[in-house]
XYZ file of C-alpha atoms in Angstrom:
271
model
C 30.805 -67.909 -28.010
C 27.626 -69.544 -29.662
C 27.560 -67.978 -32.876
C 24.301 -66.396 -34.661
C 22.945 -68.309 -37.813
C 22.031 -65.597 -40.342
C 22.072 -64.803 -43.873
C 23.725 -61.905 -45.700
C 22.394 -59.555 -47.835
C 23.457 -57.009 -50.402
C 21.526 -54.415 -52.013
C 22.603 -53.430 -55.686
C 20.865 -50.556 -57.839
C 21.594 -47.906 -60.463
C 24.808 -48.710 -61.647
C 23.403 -47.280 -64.579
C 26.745 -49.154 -66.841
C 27.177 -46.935 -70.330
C 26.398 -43.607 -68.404
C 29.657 -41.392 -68.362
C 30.562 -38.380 -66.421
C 33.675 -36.753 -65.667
C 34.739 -39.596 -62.989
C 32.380 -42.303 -63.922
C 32.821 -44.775 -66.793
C 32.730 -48.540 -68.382
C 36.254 -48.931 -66.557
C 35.127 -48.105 -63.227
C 32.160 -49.906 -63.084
C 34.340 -53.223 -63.678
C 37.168 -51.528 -61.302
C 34.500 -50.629 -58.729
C 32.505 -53.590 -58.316
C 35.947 -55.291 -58.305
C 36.678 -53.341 -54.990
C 32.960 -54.464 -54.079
C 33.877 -58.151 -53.830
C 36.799 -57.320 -51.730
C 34.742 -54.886 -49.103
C 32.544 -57.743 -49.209
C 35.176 -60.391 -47.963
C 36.532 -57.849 -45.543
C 32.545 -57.580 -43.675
C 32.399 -61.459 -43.571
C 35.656 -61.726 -42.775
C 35.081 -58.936 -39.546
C 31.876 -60.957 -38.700
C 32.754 -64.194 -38.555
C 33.660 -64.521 -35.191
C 30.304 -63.738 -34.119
C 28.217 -65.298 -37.115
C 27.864 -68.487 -38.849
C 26.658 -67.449 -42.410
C 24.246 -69.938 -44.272
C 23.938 -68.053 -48.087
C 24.556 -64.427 -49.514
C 21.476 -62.830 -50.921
C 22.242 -60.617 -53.797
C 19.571 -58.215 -54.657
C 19.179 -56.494 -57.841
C 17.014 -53.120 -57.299
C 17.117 -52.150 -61.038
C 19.285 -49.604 -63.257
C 21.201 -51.789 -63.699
C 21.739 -50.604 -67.350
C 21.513 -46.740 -68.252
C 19.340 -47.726 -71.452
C 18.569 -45.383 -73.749
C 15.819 -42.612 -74.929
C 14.843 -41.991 -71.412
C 15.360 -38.802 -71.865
C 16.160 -36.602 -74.515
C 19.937 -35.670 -74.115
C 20.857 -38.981 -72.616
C 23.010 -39.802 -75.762
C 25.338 -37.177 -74.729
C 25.945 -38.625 -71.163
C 26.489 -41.853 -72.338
C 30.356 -44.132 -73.494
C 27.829 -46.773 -74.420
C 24.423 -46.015 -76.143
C 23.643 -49.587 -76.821
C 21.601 -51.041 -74.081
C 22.291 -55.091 -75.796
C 25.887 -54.153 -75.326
C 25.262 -52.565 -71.583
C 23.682 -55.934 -70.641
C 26.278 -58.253 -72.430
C 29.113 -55.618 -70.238
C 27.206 -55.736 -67.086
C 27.069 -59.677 -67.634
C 30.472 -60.586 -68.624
C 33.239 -58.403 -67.503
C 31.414 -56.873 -64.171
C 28.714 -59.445 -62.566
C 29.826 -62.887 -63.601
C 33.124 -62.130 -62.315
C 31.823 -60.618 -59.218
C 29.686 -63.034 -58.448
C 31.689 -65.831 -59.065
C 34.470 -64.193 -56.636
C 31.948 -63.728 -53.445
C 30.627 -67.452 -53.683
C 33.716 -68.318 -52.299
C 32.813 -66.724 -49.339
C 29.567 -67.931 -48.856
C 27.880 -71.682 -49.058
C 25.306 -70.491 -50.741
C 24.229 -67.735 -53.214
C 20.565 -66.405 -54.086
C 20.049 -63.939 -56.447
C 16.410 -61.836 -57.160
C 15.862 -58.688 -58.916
C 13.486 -56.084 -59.984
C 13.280 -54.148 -63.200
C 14.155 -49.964 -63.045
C 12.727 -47.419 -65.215
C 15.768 -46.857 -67.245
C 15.361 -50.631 -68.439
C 12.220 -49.245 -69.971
C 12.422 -50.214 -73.847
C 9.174 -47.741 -74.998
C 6.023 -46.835 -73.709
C 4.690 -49.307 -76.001
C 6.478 -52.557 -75.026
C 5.520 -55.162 -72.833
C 7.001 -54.909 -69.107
C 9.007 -58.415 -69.259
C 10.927 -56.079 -72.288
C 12.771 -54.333 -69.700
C 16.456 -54.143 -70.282
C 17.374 -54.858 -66.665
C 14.932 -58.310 -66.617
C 17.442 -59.367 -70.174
C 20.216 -58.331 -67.990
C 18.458 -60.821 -65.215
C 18.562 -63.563 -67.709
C 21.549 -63.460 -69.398
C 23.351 -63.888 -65.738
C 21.341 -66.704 -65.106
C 22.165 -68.295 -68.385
C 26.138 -67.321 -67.830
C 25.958 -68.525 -63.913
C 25.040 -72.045 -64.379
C 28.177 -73.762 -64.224
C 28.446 -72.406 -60.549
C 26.670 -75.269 -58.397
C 26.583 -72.718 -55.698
C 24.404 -69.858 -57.327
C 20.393 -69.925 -57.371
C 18.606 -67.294 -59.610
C 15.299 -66.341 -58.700
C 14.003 -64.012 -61.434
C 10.743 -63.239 -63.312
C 9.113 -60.426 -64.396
C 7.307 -58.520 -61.582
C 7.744 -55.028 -60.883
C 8.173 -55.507 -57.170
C 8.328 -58.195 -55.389
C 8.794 -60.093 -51.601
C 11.421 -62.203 -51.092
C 11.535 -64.564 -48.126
C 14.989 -64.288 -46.145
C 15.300 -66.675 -42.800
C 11.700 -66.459 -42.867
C 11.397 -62.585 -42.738
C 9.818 -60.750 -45.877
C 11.815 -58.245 -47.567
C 9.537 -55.974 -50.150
C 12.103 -55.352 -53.445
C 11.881 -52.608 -55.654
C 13.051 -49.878 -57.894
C 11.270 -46.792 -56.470
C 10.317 -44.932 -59.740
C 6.659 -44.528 -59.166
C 7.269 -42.864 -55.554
C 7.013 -39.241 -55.566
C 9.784 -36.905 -53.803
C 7.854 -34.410 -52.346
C 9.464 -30.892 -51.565
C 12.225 -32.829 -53.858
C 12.971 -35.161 -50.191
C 11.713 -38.902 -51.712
C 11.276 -40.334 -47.867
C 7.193 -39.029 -47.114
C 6.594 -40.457 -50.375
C 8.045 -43.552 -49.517
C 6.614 -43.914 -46.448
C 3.023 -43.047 -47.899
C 3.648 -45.995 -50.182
C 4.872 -48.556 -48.126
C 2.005 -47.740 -45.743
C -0.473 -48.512 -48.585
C 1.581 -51.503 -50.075
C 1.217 -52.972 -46.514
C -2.850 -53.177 -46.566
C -2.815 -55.056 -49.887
C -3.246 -59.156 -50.400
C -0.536 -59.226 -52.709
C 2.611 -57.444 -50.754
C 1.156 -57.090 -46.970
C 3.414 -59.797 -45.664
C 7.074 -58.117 -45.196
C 9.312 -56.693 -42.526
C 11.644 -54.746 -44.433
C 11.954 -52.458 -48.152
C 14.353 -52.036 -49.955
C 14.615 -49.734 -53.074
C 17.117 -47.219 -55.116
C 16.137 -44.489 -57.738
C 16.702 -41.960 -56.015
C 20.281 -41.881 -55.636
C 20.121 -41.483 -51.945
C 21.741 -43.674 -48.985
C 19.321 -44.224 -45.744
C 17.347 -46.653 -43.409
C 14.600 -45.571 -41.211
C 12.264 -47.455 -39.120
C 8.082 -47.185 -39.529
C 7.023 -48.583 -36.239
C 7.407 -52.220 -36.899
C 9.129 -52.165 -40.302
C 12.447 -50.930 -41.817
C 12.845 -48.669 -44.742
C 16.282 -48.746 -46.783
C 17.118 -46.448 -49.741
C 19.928 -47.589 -51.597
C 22.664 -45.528 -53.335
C 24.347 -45.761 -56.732
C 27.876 -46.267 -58.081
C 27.750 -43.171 -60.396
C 30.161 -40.792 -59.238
C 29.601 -36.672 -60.220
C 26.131 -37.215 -61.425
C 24.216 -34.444 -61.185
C 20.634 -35.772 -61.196
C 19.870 -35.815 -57.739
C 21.692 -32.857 -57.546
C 19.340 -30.907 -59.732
C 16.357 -32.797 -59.194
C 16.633 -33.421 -55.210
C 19.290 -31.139 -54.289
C 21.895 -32.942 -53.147
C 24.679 -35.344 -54.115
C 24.357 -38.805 -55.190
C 25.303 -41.473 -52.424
C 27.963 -43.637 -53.419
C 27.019 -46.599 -50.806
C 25.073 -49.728 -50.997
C 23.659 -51.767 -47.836
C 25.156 -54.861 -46.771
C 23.254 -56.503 -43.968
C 22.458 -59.480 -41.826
C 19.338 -61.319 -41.159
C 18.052 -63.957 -38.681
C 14.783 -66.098 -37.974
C 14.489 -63.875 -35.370
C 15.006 -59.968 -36.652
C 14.939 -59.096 -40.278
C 18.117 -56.455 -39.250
C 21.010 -57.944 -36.879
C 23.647 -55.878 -38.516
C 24.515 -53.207 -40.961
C 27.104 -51.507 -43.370
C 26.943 -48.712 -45.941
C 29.401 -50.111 -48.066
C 31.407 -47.332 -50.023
C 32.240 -47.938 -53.762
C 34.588 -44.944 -54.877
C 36.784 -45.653 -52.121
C 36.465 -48.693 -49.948
């Protein structure tokens, strides 16, 4: 059988590492993204028969650090309140390791990311100040020595990122409204605008988190994908949208020919 020539992509947001809840801590971040690596092997592993993979494409949606003062009792929900040592965690025992683990998988990895609002450093600080874009660079800095990793990071709030040729809009998702507390018409409102503009109006596919929430929808030509979260018994969405947080991130395939061959919800509790 001929196989398909595609790249691989995985979605990460709002892993939100120094947050702490009754089941969610430093420890199982690193033990969760740990079981990541391995779900990931097991996909390209159940693939490979039918698809000749040419790079993984790791995207960074933002969150990646809880931060801190974004709002007023975080302090209290938090085993780590300093966002330096968040980044330096989320760097050295959880990403670099990671990381380094799946690009023996793949010939080839390529790394982007956007900044999330809980990266925010004040209301009077530049953008580029944003805890997740430090995060950004202190895993470039940390993955040079592996020949096989390319980081692709700057400073924009959103971006589109080419993949076999196909655009794929990137962001964080914390300027989209949920209205009736259901984020998805807002999301679709925006992405309808976003498509109109010079700047983003060239993409086939976007991808964002925030909202806690696990989904993919289609908007005639394009696909929509919300991305989930590795915080476990958090009860933000559960107050603020009314359900559950989604413990699931996408993993998917792409071609020259269709931005979405294949998909998989990938579950982080308990893959």
């Amino acid at each position: 059988m001929r196989k398909s020539t595609e790249s691989a992509v995985l979605c990460i947001t709002d892993v939100h590492i120094g947050k702490e809840t009754k089941s969610f801590g430093m420890n199982e971040v690193r033990s969760r993204i740990k079981g990541l690596a391995k779900t990931v092997a097991r996909v390209t592993d159940l693939m490979k028969n039918g698809v000749k993979f040419e790079e993984l494409v790791i995207l960074f949606l933002g969150d990646i650090n809880d931060g801190t003062l974004i709002y007023k009792t975080q302090a209290h929900h938090q085993a780590e309140t300093d966002v330096n040592a968040q980044a330096m965690f989320a760097v050295e025992d959880v990403f670099v390791p990671f990381v380094n683990d799946v690009s023996k998988l793949f010939p080839k990895i390529v790394i982007y990311g956007v900044p999330g609002n809980h990266g925010f450093a004040s209301r009077f600080a530049h953008e580029a100040s944003n805890w997740d874009i430090v995060f950004y660079n202190y895993l470039k800095l940390a993955l040079k020595g592996n020949q096989k990793v390319e980081c692709r990071f700057d400073t924009e709030f959103m971006k589109v990122v080419r993949v076999q040729g196909k655009g794929i809009l990137i962001y964080h998702g914390h300027s989209i409204k949920a209205y009736q507390q259901i984020p998805w018409y807002g999301m679709f409102t925006r992405l309808m605008r976003w498509h109109t503009t010079k700047k983003f109006k060239d993409w086939d596919m976007a991808t964002m988190g925030h909202f806690h929430t696990f989904g993919l929808h289609s908007l005639n030509r394009i696909f929509a994908l919300m991305n989930g979260t590795l915080v476990s018994d958090d009860e933000w969405a559960l107050e603020t949208l009314g359900y559950e947080s989604t413990n699931r991130w996408w993993m998917f395939g792409v071609s020259k020919k269709r931005v979405l061959t294949w998909s998989h919800g990938l579950e982080l509790t308990n893959p």
